[in-house]
Amino acid sequence: MTRKIIHIDMDAFFASVEQRDFPELRGKPVVVGSSSDRGVIAAASYEARKYGVRSAMASKVALRRCPHLIFQKHRFEVYKEVSAQIREIFFEYTDLVEPLSLDEAFLDVTQNKKGIESATQVAREIKQKILEKTQLTASAGVSANKFLAKVASDQRKPNGMYIIKPKDVQAFVEQLPIEKFFGVGKKTAEKMHQLDIHKGKDLLRFDLARMIHYFGKAGQYFYDIARGIDERPVRPHRERKSVGIENTFSKDLVDEQQIKLEIERLKAGLVKRLAKSGKQGKTLTLKVKFDNFEQITRSKTLQEPIDQKLLSELAVELIREAPLNRPIRLLGLTISNFKGEDEEPEALQLLIDFKY
């Protein structure tokens, strides 16, 4: 039986909630975030996006692009409440709901509670109910697997719906720009371009062995999705793949002692979060963002879970290995590769926290 998968993605979720709750903001370029020199945009309305403003952009860059940008402080409790309302709608149709974040989720409606044969009809009903209950719009993608449904939901945003039927899968994937592939980030796209891979059809030139040679564990995933294959199930109880903590500093760090002190603070915070999560991981990753927004990471993986003492030692090692030759804007530490978990290609490790 062909699976029927829907991907629902709320349109500019945080910013749309702000425009809904404050009518004077409607039709205006609104962002959620701080307007300070060191602020970062958490979400941007479609009016703001017309000026090239995007989430994760530095606020000062966003203001240069749109001087009349309107900044709203985040209200995460409100966003979580609205997200819960939306999930209630999902569960009217299926218990196979896999949230990726507050504003998007996969649904498997192959066998749904209402006995509706058409996944397109289910998606249409869900979109309408979301609008009626929250006064917010959502975009939907419908297809035979998670990869295709995710890509489809991006085709007609905002407030759109796109269906990729089984007979159209290969033609669709072959013409899809590689940057549109779910799991292909900026660095992977650059590497693919160096290999003269620009669209899905270009991936078909590479056999599985060559894909794994160039892209490691993710090679199997790229090989499959180039052929429209994605057997991953919709998992209602998806567990976190990592526990991390990071801090953006009010002033750039330039002194070695300052850096070591901040690493100790991060380590202490990470230990508390690990204790709360009950997780034990074997990989520690250091994240460094410099004053020019260049970002690097360094990782260490052990055979056994990293305890508190090893965490301190590894953090010091990672700092020594990192080329800290510029003022530092942000530092972060993350534990992953949890004890007993199945390995999964990095490209598939989806975020389930807030999207920034």
Short mmCIF file of C-alpha atoms in Angstrom, two decimals:
data_model
loop_
_atom_site.label_atom_id
_atom_site.label_comp_id
_atom_site.label_asym_id
_atom_site.label_seq_id
_atom_site.Cartn_x
_atom_site.Cartn_y
_atom_site.Cartn_z
CA MET A 1 0.00 0.00 0.00
CA THR A 2 1.30 3.44 -0.93
CA ARG A 3 1.74 5.60 2.15
CA LYS A 4 -0.07 8.91 2.45
CA ILE A 5 2.10 11.46 4.25
CA ILE A 6 1.25 15.11 4.94
CA HIS A 7 3.67 17.79 6.05
CA ILE A 8 2.05 20.83 7.66
CA ASP A 9 4.13 23.98 8.02
CA MET A 10 2.70 27.11 9.64
CA ASP A 11 3.35 30.30 7.67
CA ALA A 12 5.82 32.67 9.41
CA PHE A 13 4.45 31.26 12.66
CA PHE A 14 5.83 33.51 15.43
CA ALA A 15 5.43 36.68 13.35
CA SER A 16 1.94 35.65 12.22
CA VAL A 17 0.84 35.16 15.84
CA GLU A 18 2.06 38.67 16.61
CA GLN A 19 0.14 40.11 13.65
CA ARG A 20 -2.97 38.20 14.69
CA ASP A 21 -2.86 39.44 18.28
CA PHE A 22 -1.90 43.02 17.40
CA PRO A 23 -4.01 44.10 14.38
CA GLU A 24 -1.98 47.29 13.92
CA LEU A 25 0.93 45.07 12.77
CA ARG A 26 -0.96 43.43 9.92
CA GLY A 27 0.43 44.10 6.47
CA LYS A 28 3.65 45.50 7.96
CA PRO A 29 7.23 44.13 8.06
CA VAL A 30 7.34 42.48 11.48
CA VAL A 31 10.05 40.38 13.09
CA VAL A 32 10.26 38.56 16.41
CA GLY A 33 13.55 39.32 18.13
CA SER A 34 15.63 42.08 19.64
CA SER A 35 16.62 45.27 17.82
CA SER A 36 19.87 45.55 19.79
CA ASP A 37 23.23 45.53 18.04
CA ARG A 38 23.68 41.89 19.02
CA GLY A 39 20.09 40.83 18.42
CA VAL A 40 19.09 37.98 16.10
CA ILE A 41 15.84 37.56 14.18
CA ALA A 42 13.77 34.59 15.41
CA ALA A 43 11.01 34.93 12.79
CA ALA A 44 10.05 37.30 9.98
CA SER A 45 6.66 38.10 8.46
CA TYR A 46 6.23 37.75 4.72
CA GLU A 47 6.15 41.54 4.44
CA ALA A 48 9.63 41.61 6.02
CA ARG A 49 10.87 38.78 3.80
CA LYS A 50 10.22 40.92 0.74
CA TYR A 51 13.17 43.03 1.90
CA GLY A 52 15.41 39.98 2.27
CA VAL A 53 14.95 39.70 6.04
CA ARG A 54 15.15 36.11 7.28
CA SER A 55 15.19 34.18 10.56
CA ALA A 56 18.64 33.73 12.15
CA MET A 57 19.78 37.01 10.56
CA ALA A 58 21.54 39.60 12.71
CA SER A 59 19.13 42.39 13.62
CA LYS A 60 21.51 45.11 12.46
CA VAL A 61 21.71 43.47 9.03
CA ALA A 62 17.92 43.19 8.90
CA LEU A 63 17.57 46.89 9.76
CA ARG A 64 19.91 47.85 6.93
CA ARG A 65 17.69 45.94 4.53
CA CYS A 66 14.47 47.31 5.99
CA PRO A 67 14.94 50.48 8.11
CA HIS A 68 11.23 50.57 9.06
CA LEU A 69 11.26 47.02 10.41
CA ILE A 70 9.01 46.47 13.46
CA PHE A 71 10.50 44.39 16.28
CA GLN A 72 8.34 42.34 18.65
CA LYS A 73 9.60 40.59 21.78
CA HIS A 74 9.06 36.84 21.69
CA ARG A 75 6.15 35.31 23.60
CA PHE A 76 7.06 31.63 23.59
CA GLU A 77 4.31 30.65 26.01
CA VAL A 78 1.73 32.00 23.57
CA TYR A 79 3.37 30.23 20.63
CA LYS A 80 3.36 26.95 22.58
CA GLU A 81 -0.35 27.36 23.39
CA VAL A 82 -1.21 27.93 19.73
CA SER A 83 0.98 24.98 18.72
CA ALA A 84 -0.96 22.76 21.15
CA GLN A 85 -4.24 23.87 19.56
CA ILE A 86 -2.91 22.92 16.13
CA ARG A 87 -1.76 19.50 17.35
CA GLU A 88 -5.24 18.81 18.70
CA ILE A 89 -6.51 19.19 15.13
CA PHE A 90 -3.87 16.76 13.84
CA PHE A 91 -4.96 14.12 16.37
CA GLU A 92 -8.54 14.32 15.12
CA TYR A 93 -7.25 12.55 12.01
CA THR A 94 -4.34 10.35 13.13
CA ASP A 95 -2.19 9.43 16.11
CA LEU A 96 0.82 9.15 13.79
CA VAL A 97 1.98 12.75 14.25
CA GLU A 98 5.70 13.59 14.32
CA PRO A 99 6.33 17.20 15.42
CA LEU A 100 9.53 18.74 14.09
CA SER A 101 9.11 22.03 15.97
CA LEU A 102 6.29 24.21 17.29
CA ASP A 103 5.19 25.09 13.77
CA GLU A 104 5.55 21.96 11.64
CA ALA A 105 4.83 18.26 11.72
CA PHE A 106 4.51 15.11 9.64
CA LEU A 107 1.24 13.15 9.65
CA ASP A 108 0.71 9.63 8.34
CA VAL A 109 -2.93 9.49 7.19
CA THR A 110 -2.71 6.22 5.26
CA GLN A 111 -5.16 4.78 7.79
CA ASN A 112 -6.89 7.79 9.35
CA LYS A 113 -9.56 8.07 12.04
CA LYS A 114 -12.17 9.50 9.68
CA GLY A 115 -11.71 6.90 6.96
CA ILE A 116 -10.99 9.54 4.32
CA GLU A 117 -9.30 7.97 1.28
CA SER A 118 -7.86 11.18 -0.13
CA ALA A 119 -4.84 12.59 1.72
CA THR A 120 -5.41 15.82 -0.20
CA GLN A 121 -8.86 16.13 1.34
CA VAL A 122 -7.43 15.51 4.81
CA ALA A 123 -4.79 18.21 4.27
CA ARG A 124 -7.43 20.63 3.00
CA GLU A 125 -9.64 20.01 6.03
CA ILE A 126 -6.72 20.43 8.44
CA LYS A 127 -5.72 23.74 6.86
CA GLN A 128 -9.30 25.01 7.11
CA LYS A 129 -9.65 23.94 10.75
CA ILE A 130 -6.35 25.60 11.66
CA LEU A 131 -7.59 28.83 10.08
CA GLU A 132 -10.94 28.65 11.89
CA LYS A 133 -9.43 27.80 15.29
CA THR A 134 -6.34 30.03 15.28
CA GLN A 135 -6.91 32.60 12.49
CA LEU A 136 -3.53 31.51 11.09
CA THR A 137 -2.62 29.99 7.74
CA ALA A 138 -0.59 26.87 7.06
CA SER A 139 1.01 25.34 3.98
CA ALA A 140 0.73 21.62 3.26
CA GLY A 141 2.65 19.08 1.24
CA VAL A 142 1.15 15.71 0.34
CA SER A 143 3.01 12.72 -1.05
CA ALA A 144 4.10 9.12 -0.50
CA ASN A 145 6.95 9.75 1.98
CA LYS A 146 8.38 12.29 4.41
CA PHE A 147 11.03 13.73 2.11
CA LEU A 148 8.56 14.42 -0.71
CA ALA A 149 5.88 15.80 1.62
CA LYS A 150 8.39 18.16 3.25
CA VAL A 151 9.66 19.47 -0.08
CA ALA A 152 6.09 19.78 -1.40
CA SER A 153 5.00 22.01 1.51
CA ASP A 154 7.57 24.61 0.45
CA GLN A 155 6.31 24.86 -3.12
CA ARG A 156 3.33 27.18 -2.64
CA LYS A 157 3.90 29.16 0.53
CA PRO A 158 2.16 30.93 2.11
CA ASN A 159 -1.26 29.31 2.57
CA GLY A 160 -0.69 26.81 -0.23
CA MET A 161 -0.88 23.11 -0.87
CA TYR A 162 1.13 20.96 -3.26
CA ILE A 163 0.63 17.30 -4.09
CA ILE A 164 3.30 15.03 -5.58
CA LYS A 165 1.55 11.95 -6.95
CA PRO A 166 3.45 8.65 -7.24
CA LYS A 167 3.51 8.85 -11.04
CA ASP A 168 5.10 12.32 -10.89
CA VAL A 169 7.76 11.62 -8.25
CA GLN A 170 10.79 10.95 -10.44
CA ALA A 171 10.17 13.86 -12.80
CA PHE A 172 9.68 16.19 -9.83
CA VAL A 173 12.85 15.10 -8.03
CA GLU A 174 14.99 15.27 -11.17
CA GLN A 175 14.16 18.92 -11.81
CA LEU A 176 14.45 19.98 -8.14
CA PRO A 177 17.40 22.29 -7.38
CA ILE A 178 19.73 20.63 -4.91
CA GLU A 179 19.33 23.54 -2.45
CA LYS A 180 15.65 22.58 -2.14
CA PHE A 181 16.46 19.06 -0.98
CA PHE A 182 15.55 18.53 2.66
CA GLY A 183 18.81 17.77 4.47
CA VAL A 184 21.08 19.69 2.08
CA GLY A 185 22.55 22.68 3.87
CA LYS A 186 24.81 25.41 2.55
CA LYS A 187 28.07 23.48 2.94
CA THR A 188 26.67 20.27 1.44
CA ALA A 189 25.25 22.26 -1.49
CA GLU A 190 28.66 23.84 -2.10
CA LYS A 191 30.29 20.40 -2.12
CA MET A 192 27.66 19.11 -4.53
CA HIS A 193 28.22 22.05 -6.85
CA GLN A 194 31.93 21.22 -6.90
CA LEU A 195 30.91 17.75 -8.10
CA ASP A 196 28.71 19.36 -10.80
CA ILE A 197 25.53 18.39 -8.94
CA HIS A 198 22.92 21.10 -9.32
CA LYS A 199 19.60 19.26 -9.63
CA GLY A 200 18.18 15.93 -8.58
CA LYS A 201 18.92 14.40 -11.97
CA ASP A 202 22.64 15.07 -11.44
CA LEU A 203 22.65 12.83 -8.35
CA LEU A 204 21.59 9.91 -10.52
CA ARG A 205 25.07 9.86 -12.11
CA PHE A 206 26.55 8.63 -8.81
CA ASP A 207 26.26 5.04 -7.65
CA LEU A 208 25.83 4.25 -3.95
CA ALA A 209 29.53 3.61 -3.32
CA ARG A 210 30.50 7.03 -4.71
CA MET A 211 27.76 8.78 -2.76
CA ILE A 212 29.01 7.25 0.49
CA HIS A 213 32.59 8.09 -0.49
CA TYR A 214 31.74 11.78 -0.89
CA PHE A 215 29.05 12.24 1.78
CA GLY A 216 29.66 9.53 4.39
CA LYS A 217 26.61 8.24 6.26
CA ALA A 218 24.34 10.75 4.50
CA GLY A 219 25.34 9.25 1.13
CA GLN A 220 22.73 6.48 1.41
CA TYR A 221 20.04 9.08 2.14
CA PHE A 222 21.00 11.24 -0.86
CA TYR A 223 21.19 8.18 -3.10
CA ASP A 224 17.67 7.15 -2.09
CA ILE A 225 15.93 10.52 -2.24
CA ALA A 226 17.33 11.16 -5.73
CA ARG A 227 15.14 8.18 -6.66
CA GLY A 228 12.18 9.36 -4.60
CA ILE A 229 12.79 6.71 -1.92
CA ASP A 230 12.36 7.48 1.79
CA GLU A 231 11.26 4.61 4.01
CA ARG A 232 11.45 6.50 7.31
CA PRO A 233 8.22 6.08 9.27
CA VAL A 234 6.34 8.93 10.88
CA ARG A 235 7.44 8.59 14.51
CA PRO A 236 5.03 10.06 17.09
CA HIS A 237 7.56 9.94 19.94
CA ARG A 238 10.70 11.20 18.32
CA GLU A 239 13.47 11.61 20.87
CA ARG A 240 15.97 14.42 21.01
CA LYS A 241 19.25 13.78 19.22
CA SER A 242 21.25 16.18 21.37
CA VAL A 243 21.30 18.31 24.53
CA GLY A 244 23.07 21.64 24.25
CA ILE A 245 23.56 25.10 25.64
CA GLU A 246 24.95 28.27 24.07
CA ASN A 247 25.37 31.94 24.88
CA THR A 248 25.60 35.06 22.71
CA PHE A 249 27.70 37.61 24.57
CA SER A 250 26.86 41.28 25.04
CA LYS A 251 30.52 42.02 24.22
CA ASP A 252 32.81 39.92 22.06
CA LEU A 253 35.26 37.72 23.95
CA VAL A 254 38.91 38.45 23.17
CA ASP A 255 40.72 37.34 26.32
CA GLU A 256 41.75 33.70 26.87
CA GLN A 257 40.70 33.79 30.52
CA GLN A 258 37.27 35.13 29.56
CA ILE A 259 36.84 32.29 27.08
CA LYS A 260 37.80 29.64 29.66
CA LEU A 261 35.43 31.16 32.22
CA GLU A 262 32.53 31.12 29.77
CA ILE A 263 33.27 27.53 28.80
CA GLU A 264 33.12 26.57 32.50
CA ARG A 265 29.75 28.30 32.82
CA LEU A 266 28.43 26.53 29.74
CA LYS A 267 29.74 23.20 31.02
CA ALA A 268 27.92 23.69 34.35
CA GLY A 269 24.70 24.52 32.51
CA LEU A 270 25.09 21.53 30.21
CA VAL A 271 25.60 19.17 33.16
CA LYS A 272 22.28 20.37 34.65
CA ARG A 273 20.45 19.88 31.36
CA LEU A 274 21.89 16.40 30.92
CA ALA A 275 20.82 15.44 34.44
CA LYS A 276 17.31 16.72 33.74
CA SER A 277 17.10 14.84 30.42
CA GLY A 278 18.51 11.60 31.84
CA LYS A 279 20.71 11.26 28.73
CA GLN A 280 24.31 10.07 28.42
CA GLY A 281 26.18 10.96 25.24
CA LYS A 282 29.48 9.98 23.68
CA THR A 283 30.10 13.07 21.48
CA LEU A 284 30.88 16.59 22.67
CA THR A 285 30.68 19.44 20.15
CA LEU A 286 32.01 22.96 20.61
CA LYS A 287 30.36 25.71 18.58
CA VAL A 288 32.09 29.06 18.04
CA LYS A 289 30.65 32.06 16.21
CA PHE A 290 33.04 34.94 15.55
CA ASP A 291 32.35 38.67 15.33
CA ASN A 292 32.06 38.42 11.52
CA PHE A 293 29.37 35.69 11.95
CA GLU A 294 31.70 32.97 10.65
CA GLN A 295 30.94 29.78 12.56
CA ILE A 296 33.05 26.71 13.29
CA THR A 297 32.49 23.49 15.24
CA ARG A 298 34.86 20.98 16.76
CA SER A 299 33.85 17.54 18.10
CA LYS A 300 35.27 14.68 20.15
CA THR A 301 33.71 11.21 20.31
CA LEU A 302 34.53 8.59 22.95
CA GLN A 303 33.69 4.90 23.15
CA GLU A 304 31.85 5.40 26.45
CA PRO A 305 29.44 8.10 27.69
CA ILE A 306 31.05 11.37 28.72
CA ASP A 307 30.86 12.00 32.48
CA GLN A 308 31.29 15.36 34.22
CA LYS A 309 35.07 15.06 34.61
CA LEU A 310 35.58 14.05 30.97
CA LEU A 311 33.29 16.87 29.88
CA SER A 312 35.64 19.42 31.42
CA GLU A 313 38.74 17.79 29.89
CA LEU A 314 37.20 17.48 26.42
CA ALA A 315 35.91 21.06 26.45
CA VAL A 316 39.44 22.30 27.18
CA GLU A 317 40.84 20.13 24.37
CA LEU A 318 38.29 21.44 21.88
CA ILE A 319 39.07 25.05 22.80
CA ARG A 320 42.78 24.39 22.25
CA GLU A 321 42.11 22.87 18.83
CA ALA A 322 39.80 25.63 17.62
CA PRO A 323 41.45 28.52 15.71
CA LEU A 324 40.33 31.31 18.04
CA ASN A 325 41.95 34.11 16.06
CA ARG A 326 39.02 36.54 16.07
CA PRO A 327 36.76 38.09 18.71
CA ILE A 328 34.05 35.57 19.72
CA ARG A 329 30.36 36.43 19.58
CA LEU A 330 28.90 33.07 20.69
CA LEU A 331 30.01 29.85 22.37
CA GLY A 332 28.05 26.63 22.67
CA LEU A 333 28.48 23.06 23.93
CA THR A 334 26.36 20.09 22.83
CA ILE A 335 26.29 16.44 23.86
CA SER A 336 24.99 13.94 21.27
CA ASN A 337 25.41 10.32 20.15
CA PHE A 338 23.36 9.14 23.09
CA LYS A 339 23.95 5.76 24.68
CA GLY A 340 21.81 3.06 23.06
CA GLU A 341 20.42 5.16 20.23
CA ASP A 342 20.46 4.13 16.58
CA GLU A 343 22.79 6.12 14.41
CA GLU A 344 21.17 8.32 11.77
CA PRO A 345 22.73 10.45 9.03
CA GLU A 346 23.46 13.98 10.18
CA ALA A 347 21.20 15.31 7.43
CA LEU A 348 18.22 13.64 9.08
CA GLN A 349 18.74 14.83 12.64
CA LEU A 350 15.75 17.14 12.81
CA LEU A 351 15.48 19.94 15.34
CA ILE A 352 12.55 19.69 17.74
CA ASP A 353 13.25 22.87 19.69
CA PHE A 354 12.27 26.39 18.67
CA LYS A 355 13.47 27.41 15.23
CA TYR A 356 15.60 30.53 15.35
#
